[in-house]
Every structure is written in C-alpha cells, then in structure tokens.
Amino acid sequence: MSLFWSPLVHRLTPYIPGEQPKRPNLIKLNTNENPYPPSPRCVAAMQNELGTDGSSLRLYPDPNADSLKAAVAEHFSEFAISPAQVFVGNGSDEVLAHAFMALFQHNKPILLPDITYSFYPVYCGLYDVDSVTIPLDENFEIRVDDYAQENGGIIVTNPNAPTGRLLPLTEVERLVASHPQSVVMIDEAYIDFGGEAIPTAVALVNRFPNLLVIRTLSKSHSLAGLRVGYAVGHSALIEALERIKNSFNSYPLDRLAIAGATAALADKLHLETTRRAVMNSRAALTAALEGLGFEVLPSAANFIFTRHPQHDATQIASALRQRQIIVRHFKQPRIDQHLRITISTDAQCQALTAALREIIRH
Ligand SMILES: *Cc1c(COP(=O)(O)O)cnc(C)c1O
C-alpha cells in the first residue's frame, strides 16, 4: 500500500499466473504449455527477420501487423474471413483486455460461468465492468438456457478452463443467436485440441455481428513465449478493438513475433501433427488415471481436470511437487478437490502416472 497509489490501484485484485519455476528438470504440467517445439518454419522466419546483425530491430514493426492478419484470414479461408475481420495483440490476454474495455457495456452486468478463466473477473475490476456468474451444471457443463437474462455481454471459454469441457458448436450458436443485443465472446484458447474436426465458432462469424472469437498461439502452436493472440469477428467489432489498441500501444507485437506467428499459422501440417499427438496422449493418460481410481472429466483441451474420491487434491499436489512434478490446484469453491494437469509427452505422462500410483498407495 502506498500513499501514492490511485484509488483504482487500491481496488485491483490482480491475476496470479501459474508458477514459472526457475529450477530445471521439473515436469511442468501446470500452465498448459505445449510439450512440442513450434514449427521449424516459425523459427526460420524469426531468424530471417533478425538477420545476421539484427539491424531490422532498429526499425519499428508494422503497427497493423498486416502480414499476420493476412495469415489468420488465410488460416480460416474455409470460412471466408478477411483481414479486416482480424485483430492481433500481445497474447490473447491483451486481446481480451481490450475487448472487455471496447465491447462490454458498462451499465449492465456481463454474464460468465462460475468456473472459468480467472482472468475475466480481473478485467472486470480493471475496467469497472459488473458481472454475474452463472453456475455450470453438476457435470460442469454450460447450460445455454441459464444465460437467458438481461446482460451487457457474455464471455465463455470453449473448451472451458479449467474443466476442459466442450460446448458443442450448435449450442454456441444458440447462445450467440439468442443475445443479438450483446457481444458474445468465445475464448477458444484450447479449441485446436477439440477433436478430429476443430469445432470453432469462427465458422459463425459471418452470420453473427455480435460474435467475437478469441484465440492464442500460446497453446496449440507452442508459442506461449512469443505472446501472440488474435480475435476474429465482424469488422465493426474489430474496429472498436483497433481504436482501443491505438489509444494504448501502437506496436503491441514486435518484429520477431509478427514474423514467427505469420509463419507458424501457415504451417498447418505441424499443427495437425502436434495437436493429434496431444489428443492421443490425453486419451492414454485419461485411461491410466481412471485405472488408478481417478475421476477424469471428458476433456477437449490440452489438459485434464481430475479428482480422486479417496485422496485430497492439495495433498496429491504437494506429494507430486516433492517428486518434481507440478500441476495446478485452485483453492476455489466447487473445484478445490480437483487438479488440472497439462497433457505433455507420453514419457512425461507416464512419469506422472507412476508418481500418482505411488502417492495413492500410501
Ligand atoms: C492461456 C489462456 C489465455 C491466454 O493466452 P495468451 O495468449 O498466452 O495470453 C486466454 N484464455 C484462456 C482460457 C487461456 O487458457
């Protein structure tokens, strides 16, 4: 606390990110990073941008990141998305922050699930947006009918975090269609792990001017360290985001991020290979944990949400930590007996299973 803090700073409750330990040799299953390296084309593009002496860094990057917007539009060419329907930012966290400020009404509460990405309430605090939480049902699923009330906007994560549960695209459509007066945001940080065909709401963007889909390259493109996120929506929504961005920071993405992300999005084969590997490991890990008596929610993400009926989640998490394995535990009503565990390579998943077998025997 300081005499010099503004009233706003006194009121804030900042987000607490998952731990990024400095120790090597940990099995890190706590922040849903991808275990595989990014596309080699992404690495080559960044090296090329840097050149031999780095002199390109003398110059500011493209403030509009046109090449990246074109790559996003191209990525969704089957849905006829144009670059004017794309906004890019420094991680989807930044895109979300701008979206909260630009597109949620400040005179009516927004609706969000009781269990969801815990950054949303933080943005509500930062931008003075009221919110009402709508409980997930007893199976941790979103019930679209529960959202039938007046609101200043709606945001859901799909697949949801930290539950991993997927709201089918038909239900997403029903949610968006039943609130034509509000912006409905679908945070699809994990959608690329959502099945054989990717059930993305980007498919609906050209039919619903109130829909904003938010994505990140952090998870499915193995680029959490590069900080690139984007949104796809009607060009009027995108223009609102641009107005905020250009009143805040004209150059949110640096030259290396623009070059790397542009190349990463063009490498569809790399995405296909790595997302399939993660989905296969998820199936194997789910079966192994069920064999140990864990209950595992069906997951469409690169993590699973699980509990053991006979063992306390906090104790399991600390016993794993003693064995150099870090998972995520939320001290929050309804889910304090669950653990969120990132899907890694099969080798790391097997190390986890072996550790859990040992822990629950004691
Ligand atoms: C990881 C995550 C983000 C943030 O992604 P960045 O692009 O790394 O900022 C946003 N939403 C959800 C639900 C996430 O899990």
Short mmCIF file of C-alpha atoms and ligand atoms in Angstrom, two decimals:
data_model
loop_
_atom_site.label_atom_id
_atom_site.label_comp_id
_atom_site.label_asym_id
_atom_site.label_seq_id
_atom_site.Cartn_x
_atom_site.Cartn_y
_atom_site.Cartn_z
CA MET A 1 0.00 0.00 0.00
CA SER A 2 1.23 3.42 -0.79
CA LEU A 3 0.08 6.95 -0.31
CA PHE A 4 0.79 7.47 -3.99
CA TRP A 5 -1.48 4.74 -5.36
CA SER A 6 -4.53 5.80 -7.31
CA PRO A 7 -7.93 4.71 -5.96
CA LEU A 8 -8.13 2.24 -8.87
CA VAL A 9 -4.88 0.54 -7.88
CA HIS A 10 -6.13 0.19 -4.32
CA ARG A 11 -9.24 -1.59 -5.63
CA LEU A 12 -7.49 -4.02 -8.02
CA THR A 13 -7.17 -7.76 -7.42
CA PRO A 14 -4.55 -8.81 -9.99
CA TYR A 15 -4.46 -12.19 -11.70
CA ILE A 16 -1.97 -14.71 -10.32
CA PRO A 17 -0.38 -16.64 -13.19
CA GLY A 18 0.65 -20.27 -12.83
CA GLU A 19 4.10 -20.68 -11.37
CA GLN A 20 7.07 -20.49 -13.79
CA PRO A 21 9.77 -22.15 -11.69
CA LYS A 22 13.40 -21.34 -12.39
CA ARG A 23 14.59 -24.84 -11.46
CA PRO A 24 15.38 -27.14 -14.40
CA ASN A 25 14.40 -30.84 -14.57
CA LEU A 26 10.89 -30.29 -13.33
CA ILE A 27 7.97 -31.96 -15.04
CA LYS A 28 5.90 -28.87 -15.59
CA LEU A 29 2.23 -29.68 -16.03
CA ASN A 30 0.75 -26.51 -14.52
CA THR A 31 0.26 -23.89 -17.26
CA ASN A 32 -0.91 -25.81 -20.33
CA GLU A 33 2.17 -25.19 -22.42
CA ASN A 34 2.72 -27.44 -25.41
CA PRO A 35 5.43 -30.10 -24.94
CA TYR A 36 6.49 -29.94 -28.60
CA PRO A 37 8.64 -27.24 -30.22
CA PRO A 38 6.96 -24.73 -32.55
CA SER A 39 7.00 -25.10 -36.33
CA PRO A 40 10.54 -25.04 -37.78
CA ARG A 41 9.17 -22.55 -40.32
CA CYS A 42 8.35 -20.21 -37.44
CA VAL A 43 11.89 -20.45 -36.08
CA ALA A 44 13.39 -19.90 -39.55
CA ALA A 45 11.18 -16.85 -40.15
CA MET A 46 12.30 -15.27 -36.90
CA GLN A 47 15.96 -15.98 -37.68
CA ASN A 48 15.45 -14.47 -41.10
CA GLU A 49 13.80 -11.39 -39.62
CA LEU A 50 16.68 -10.97 -37.19
CA GLY A 51 19.31 -11.35 -39.95
CA THR A 52 22.97 -11.57 -39.11
CA ASP A 53 23.34 -8.28 -37.32
CA GLY A 54 19.83 -7.67 -36.02
CA SER A 55 19.63 -4.35 -37.83
CA SER A 56 15.95 -4.83 -38.68
CA LEU A 57 15.29 -4.22 -34.99
CA ARG A 58 16.36 -0.61 -35.44
CA LEU A 59 13.00 -0.04 -37.08
CA TYR A 60 9.54 -0.14 -35.56
CA PRO A 61 7.41 -3.10 -36.56
CA ASP A 62 4.29 -2.82 -38.73
CA PRO A 63 1.76 -1.26 -36.32
CA ASN A 64 -1.06 -3.11 -38.09
CA ALA A 65 0.76 -6.43 -38.39
CA ASP A 66 -0.80 -6.83 -41.85
CA SER A 67 1.12 -9.99 -42.72
CA LEU A 68 -0.11 -11.68 -39.55
CA LYS A 69 -3.71 -10.59 -40.11
CA ALA A 70 -3.49 -11.99 -43.64
CA ALA A 71 -2.13 -15.27 -42.24
CA VAL A 72 -5.01 -15.51 -39.76
CA ALA A 73 -7.53 -14.83 -42.54
CA GLU A 74 -5.83 -17.48 -44.67
CA HIS A 75 -5.87 -19.94 -41.75
CA PHE A 76 -9.66 -19.60 -41.79
CA SER A 77 -10.08 -19.42 -45.57
CA GLU A 78 -12.76 -22.14 -45.43
CA PHE A 79 -14.94 -19.65 -43.51
CA ALA A 80 -14.20 -16.70 -45.85
CA ILE A 81 -12.60 -14.50 -43.19
CA SER A 82 -10.98 -11.27 -44.42
CA PRO A 83 -8.03 -9.45 -42.75
CA ALA A 84 -10.47 -6.66 -41.75
CA GLN A 85 -12.18 -9.23 -39.51
CA VAL A 86 -8.96 -9.92 -37.59
CA PHE A 87 -7.41 -8.16 -34.60
CA VAL A 88 -4.00 -9.17 -33.21
CA GLY A 89 -2.44 -8.49 -29.85
CA ASN A 90 0.32 -9.28 -27.40
CA GLY A 91 -1.12 -12.59 -26.28
CA SER A 92 -4.83 -13.24 -26.10
CA ASP A 93 -4.77 -11.80 -22.58
CA GLU A 94 -4.18 -8.39 -24.14
CA VAL A 95 -6.83 -9.02 -26.79
CA LEU A 96 -9.28 -9.96 -24.04
CA ALA A 97 -8.43 -6.87 -22.01
CA HIS A 98 -9.12 -4.59 -24.97
CA ALA A 99 -12.31 -6.50 -25.73
CA PHE A 100 -13.59 -6.03 -22.18
CA MET A 101 -12.97 -2.31 -22.43
CA ALA A 102 -14.23 -1.90 -26.01
CA LEU A 103 -17.21 -4.19 -26.30
CA PHE A 104 -18.82 -4.89 -22.93
CA GLN A 105 -21.48 -2.47 -21.75
CA HIS A 106 -20.58 -0.79 -18.53
CA ASN A 107 -24.13 -0.12 -17.32
CA LYS A 108 -25.38 -3.74 -17.21
CA PRO A 109 -23.62 -6.80 -15.78
CA ILE A 110 -21.90 -9.22 -18.12
CA LEU A 111 -22.55 -12.96 -17.71
CA LEU A 112 -19.84 -15.57 -17.25
CA PRO A 113 -19.69 -19.10 -15.82
CA ASP A 114 -18.85 -19.52 -12.11
CA ILE A 115 -15.93 -21.72 -13.10
CA THR A 116 -13.91 -20.29 -15.95
CA TYR A 117 -10.67 -18.49 -16.81
CA SER A 118 -9.90 -16.49 -13.69
CA PHE A 119 -8.57 -13.50 -15.61
CA TYR A 120 -12.11 -12.38 -16.56
CA PRO A 121 -13.06 -11.07 -13.10
CA VAL A 122 -9.72 -9.24 -13.03
CA TYR A 123 -10.57 -7.35 -16.23
CA CYS A 124 -13.99 -6.58 -14.77
CA GLY A 125 -12.20 -4.97 -11.82
CA LEU A 126 -9.77 -3.08 -14.02
CA TYR A 127 -12.40 -1.68 -16.36
CA ASP A 128 -15.27 -1.36 -13.92
CA VAL A 129 -17.48 -3.91 -15.65
CA ASP A 130 -20.18 -5.51 -13.45
CA SER A 131 -20.59 -9.26 -13.70
CA VAL A 132 -23.00 -12.01 -12.72
CA THR A 133 -21.74 -15.60 -12.56
CA ILE A 134 -23.89 -18.39 -13.93
CA PRO A 135 -23.17 -21.77 -12.29
CA LEU A 136 -22.08 -24.64 -14.50
CA ASP A 137 -24.39 -27.62 -14.06
CA GLU A 138 -23.50 -30.59 -11.84
CA ASN A 139 -21.44 -32.13 -14.67
CA PHE A 140 -19.51 -28.87 -15.06
CA GLU A 141 -21.29 -28.11 -18.32
CA ILE A 142 -22.55 -24.77 -19.59
CA ARG A 143 -26.34 -24.65 -19.96
CA VAL A 144 -27.16 -22.06 -22.59
CA ASP A 145 -30.70 -21.56 -21.25
CA ASP A 146 -29.29 -20.35 -17.93
CA TYR A 147 -27.96 -17.28 -19.76
CA ALA A 148 -31.45 -16.08 -20.71
CA GLN A 149 -31.33 -12.78 -18.81
CA GLU A 150 -30.51 -9.16 -19.47
CA ASN A 151 -26.80 -8.54 -19.78
CA GLY A 152 -24.09 -6.19 -21.00
CA GLY A 153 -22.25 -9.01 -22.76
CA ILE A 154 -21.34 -12.67 -22.32
CA ILE A 155 -18.00 -14.44 -22.22
CA VAL A 156 -17.32 -18.17 -22.14
CA THR A 157 -14.17 -20.20 -22.65
CA ASN A 158 -14.68 -23.09 -25.03
CA PRO A 159 -13.45 -25.69 -24.28
CA ASN A 160 -13.83 -24.32 -20.79
CA ALA A 161 -10.88 -23.85 -18.45
CA PRO A 162 -10.08 -25.43 -16.08
CA THR A 163 -12.74 -28.09 -16.73
CA GLY A 164 -11.80 -28.96 -20.34
CA ARG A 165 -15.47 -29.46 -21.23
CA LEU A 166 -16.61 -28.55 -24.73
CA LEU A 167 -19.83 -26.72 -25.53
CA PRO A 168 -20.90 -28.10 -28.92
CA LEU A 169 -20.89 -25.62 -31.78
CA THR A 170 -24.70 -25.90 -32.12
CA GLU A 171 -25.03 -24.70 -28.51
CA VAL A 172 -22.52 -21.88 -29.06
CA GLU A 173 -24.66 -20.82 -31.99
CA ARG A 174 -27.79 -20.90 -29.85
CA LEU A 175 -26.07 -18.71 -27.24
CA VAL A 176 -24.93 -16.15 -29.82
CA ALA A 177 -28.26 -16.16 -31.66
CA SER A 178 -30.30 -15.65 -28.50
CA HIS A 179 -28.43 -12.47 -27.48
CA PRO A 180 -28.47 -10.27 -30.61
CA GLN A 181 -28.19 -7.11 -28.46
CA SER A 182 -24.97 -8.21 -26.70
CA VAL A 183 -21.48 -9.08 -27.71
CA VAL A 184 -20.82 -12.75 -27.03
CA MET A 185 -17.12 -13.61 -26.71
CA ILE A 186 -15.90 -17.15 -27.13
CA ASP A 187 -12.36 -17.64 -25.83
CA GLU A 188 -11.03 -20.56 -27.85
CA ALA A 189 -7.56 -20.86 -26.33
CA TYR A 190 -7.85 -24.68 -26.45
CA ILE A 191 -10.19 -25.34 -29.38
CA ASP A 192 -7.50 -26.91 -31.59
CA PHE A 193 -7.50 -29.88 -29.19
CA GLY A 194 -11.27 -30.22 -29.53
CA GLY A 195 -11.42 -33.19 -31.86
CA GLU A 196 -10.79 -34.61 -35.32
CA ALA A 197 -12.59 -31.63 -36.87
CA ILE A 198 -11.94 -28.39 -34.93
CA PRO A 199 -15.34 -27.15 -33.66
CA THR A 200 -14.52 -23.44 -33.91
CA ALA A 201 -17.06 -20.63 -33.67
CA VAL A 202 -15.08 -18.78 -36.36
CA ALA A 203 -17.46 -20.73 -38.62
CA LEU A 204 -20.29 -18.49 -37.31
CA VAL A 205 -18.58 -15.11 -37.55
CA ASN A 206 -20.01 -14.15 -40.93
CA ARG A 207 -23.56 -14.78 -39.71
CA PHE A 208 -23.45 -13.06 -36.31
CA PRO A 209 -22.26 -9.44 -35.99
CA ASN A 210 -22.27 -9.81 -32.17
CA LEU A 211 -19.78 -12.70 -32.04
CA LEU A 212 -16.10 -12.26 -31.18
CA VAL A 213 -13.87 -15.34 -31.18
CA ILE A 214 -10.58 -15.00 -29.32
CA ARG A 215 -7.61 -17.24 -29.98
CA THR A 216 -3.99 -17.65 -28.97
CA LEU A 217 -0.88 -19.20 -30.44
CA SER A 218 0.33 -19.99 -26.91
CA LYS A 219 -1.12 -23.46 -26.60
CA SER A 220 -1.74 -25.25 -29.88
CA HIS A 221 1.12 -23.53 -31.74
CA SER A 222 3.67 -24.00 -28.93
CA LEU A 223 4.34 -20.25 -28.74
CA ALA A 224 3.47 -19.20 -25.18
CA GLY A 225 6.82 -17.39 -25.02
CA LEU A 226 6.19 -15.31 -28.16
CA ARG A 227 2.98 -13.64 -26.89
CA VAL A 228 0.61 -13.65 -29.86
CA GLY A 229 -3.17 -13.74 -29.69
CA TYR A 230 -5.93 -12.64 -32.01
CA ALA A 231 -9.65 -12.11 -32.35
CA VAL A 232 -11.96 -12.81 -35.28
CA GLY A 233 -15.29 -11.03 -35.62
CA HIS A 234 -17.36 -8.56 -37.61
CA SER A 235 -15.24 -5.68 -38.91
CA ALA A 236 -17.14 -3.20 -36.68
CA LEU A 237 -16.09 -5.14 -33.57
CA ILE A 238 -12.53 -5.26 -34.85
CA GLU A 239 -12.56 -1.51 -35.45
CA ALA A 240 -13.54 -0.96 -31.79
CA LEU A 241 -10.56 -3.06 -30.70
CA GLU A 242 -8.25 -1.10 -33.02
CA ARG A 243 -9.45 2.16 -31.52
CA ILE A 244 -8.55 0.93 -28.02
CA LYS A 245 -5.24 -0.52 -29.16
CA ASN A 246 -4.24 2.70 -30.92
CA SER A 247 -5.05 4.63 -27.77
CA PHE A 248 -2.84 2.34 -25.70
CA ASN A 249 0.17 0.92 -27.60
CA SER A 250 0.56 1.20 -31.37
CA TYR A 251 3.16 -1.59 -31.55
CA PRO A 252 1.99 -4.44 -29.32
CA LEU A 253 3.65 -7.09 -31.49
CA ASP A 254 7.35 -6.91 -32.16
CA ARG A 255 9.06 -7.82 -35.45
CA LEU A 256 10.06 -11.31 -34.35
CA ALA A 257 6.56 -12.10 -33.09
CA ILE A 258 4.92 -10.93 -36.31
CA ALA A 259 7.34 -12.92 -38.49
CA GLY A 260 7.22 -16.05 -36.34
CA ALA A 261 3.46 -16.12 -35.84
CA THR A 262 2.81 -15.48 -39.53
CA ALA A 263 4.96 -18.49 -40.47
CA ALA A 264 3.57 -20.67 -37.68
CA LEU A 265 0.00 -20.16 -38.85
CA ALA A 266 0.95 -21.13 -42.40
CA ASP A 267 2.33 -24.49 -41.23
CA LYS A 268 -0.93 -26.43 -40.99
CA LEU A 269 0.83 -29.78 -41.07
CA HIS A 270 2.81 -29.00 -37.93
CA LEU A 271 -0.38 -28.03 -36.09
CA GLU A 272 -2.10 -31.19 -37.28
CA THR A 273 0.76 -33.45 -36.14
CA THR A 274 1.25 -31.89 -32.71
CA ARG A 275 -2.43 -31.48 -31.84
CA ARG A 276 -3.03 -35.14 -32.70
CA ALA A 277 -0.10 -36.23 -30.55
CA VAL A 278 -1.53 -34.26 -27.62
CA MET A 279 -5.03 -35.69 -28.13
CA ASN A 280 -3.62 -39.24 -28.26
CA SER A 281 -1.60 -38.68 -25.07
CA ARG A 282 -4.72 -37.23 -23.43
CA ALA A 283 -6.66 -40.43 -24.18
CA ALA A 284 -3.84 -42.61 -22.83
CA LEU A 285 -3.38 -40.52 -19.67
CA THR A 286 -7.14 -40.45 -19.02
CA ALA A 287 -7.30 -44.26 -19.23
CA ALA A 288 -4.25 -44.66 -16.97
CA LEU A 289 -5.64 -42.31 -14.31
CA GLU A 290 -9.06 -43.94 -14.41
CA GLY A 291 -7.23 -47.20 -13.80
CA LEU A 292 -5.93 -45.66 -10.55
CA GLY A 293 -9.43 -44.67 -9.47
CA PHE A 294 -9.32 -41.03 -10.57
CA GLU A 295 -12.44 -39.41 -11.98
CA VAL A 296 -11.49 -37.55 -15.15
CA LEU A 297 -13.86 -35.11 -16.85
CA PRO A 298 -14.11 -35.58 -20.62
CA SER A 299 -11.59 -33.06 -21.98
CA ALA A 300 -11.43 -31.27 -25.33
CA ALA A 301 -8.32 -29.31 -24.25
CA ASN A 302 -4.60 -29.97 -23.70
CA PHE A 303 -5.21 -30.63 -20.02
CA ILE A 304 -7.42 -32.85 -17.92
CA PHE A 305 -9.44 -31.95 -14.85
CA THR A 306 -9.47 -34.77 -12.35
CA ARG A 307 -10.14 -35.76 -8.76
CA HIS A 308 -9.62 -38.86 -6.67
CA PRO A 309 -12.58 -39.76 -4.45
CA GLN A 310 -10.30 -41.02 -1.65
CA HIS A 311 -7.41 -38.54 -1.77
CA ASP A 312 -7.26 -34.83 -1.02
CA ALA A 313 -6.23 -32.72 -4.01
CA THR A 314 -3.90 -30.42 -2.04
CA GLN A 315 -2.08 -33.42 -0.63
CA ILE A 316 -1.73 -35.05 -4.04
CA ALA A 317 -0.39 -31.81 -5.49
CA SER A 318 2.23 -31.40 -2.77
CA ALA A 319 3.26 -35.08 -2.99
CA LEU A 320 3.72 -34.61 -6.74
CA ARG A 321 5.78 -31.50 -6.13
CA GLN A 322 8.11 -33.48 -3.85
CA ARG A 323 8.62 -35.72 -6.87
CA GLN A 324 9.43 -32.70 -9.10
CA ILE A 325 6.06 -32.69 -10.85
CA ILE A 326 3.97 -29.51 -10.81
CA VAL A 327 0.24 -29.47 -11.51
CA ARG A 328 -2.39 -26.76 -10.95
CA HIS A 329 -4.73 -26.67 -7.97
CA PHE A 330 -7.37 -23.98 -7.49
CA LYS A 331 -8.42 -23.08 -3.95
CA GLN A 332 -11.90 -22.24 -5.10
CA PRO A 333 -15.37 -23.48 -4.10
CA ARG A 334 -16.66 -26.48 -6.12
CA ILE A 335 -13.25 -27.35 -7.55
CA ASP A 336 -10.88 -27.46 -4.57
CA GLN A 337 -10.75 -31.27 -4.82
CA HIS A 338 -9.75 -31.21 -8.47
CA LEU A 339 -6.38 -30.93 -10.16
CA ARG A 340 -5.74 -29.51 -13.60
CA ILE A 341 -2.97 -31.40 -15.34
CA THR A 342 -1.40 -30.34 -18.64
CA ILE A 343 -1.01 -33.05 -21.29
CA SER A 344 2.66 -33.50 -22.09
CA THR A 345 4.66 -36.12 -23.99
CA ASP A 346 3.79 -39.77 -23.35
CA ALA A 347 7.04 -40.12 -21.39
CA GLN A 348 6.09 -37.28 -19.01
CA CYS A 349 2.52 -38.54 -18.72
CA GLN A 350 3.90 -41.95 -17.76
CA ALA A 351 6.17 -40.39 -15.14
CA LEU A 352 3.11 -38.64 -13.74
CA THR A 353 1.09 -41.86 -13.67
CA ALA A 354 3.93 -43.69 -11.90
CA ALA A 355 4.18 -40.93 -9.28
CA LEU A 356 0.42 -40.90 -8.71
CA ARG A 357 0.37 -44.70 -8.34
CA GLU A 358 2.98 -44.38 -5.60
CA ILE A 359 1.17 -41.49 -3.88
CA ILE A 360 -2.26 -43.08 -3.68
CA ARG A 361 -0.83 -46.36 -2.34
CA HIS A 362 0.28 -44.55 0.81
C1 LIG B 1 -3.86 -19.44 -21.82
C2 LIG B 1 -5.17 -18.75 -21.92
C3 LIG B 1 -5.27 -17.46 -22.39
C4 LIG B 1 -4.07 -16.57 -22.57
O1 LIG B 1 -3.35 -16.83 -23.64
P1 LIG B 1 -2.11 -15.89 -24.03
O2 LIG B 1 -2.31 -15.73 -25.48
O3 LIG B 1 -0.91 -16.68 -23.66
O4 LIG B 1 -2.22 -14.60 -23.30
C5 LIG B 1 -6.52 -16.89 -22.57
N1 LIG B 1 -7.63 -17.57 -22.27
C6 LIG B 1 -7.57 -18.81 -21.76
C7 LIG B 1 -8.82 -19.51 -21.40
C8 LIG B 1 -6.34 -19.43 -21.56
O5 LIG B 1 -6.29 -20.63 -21.01
#
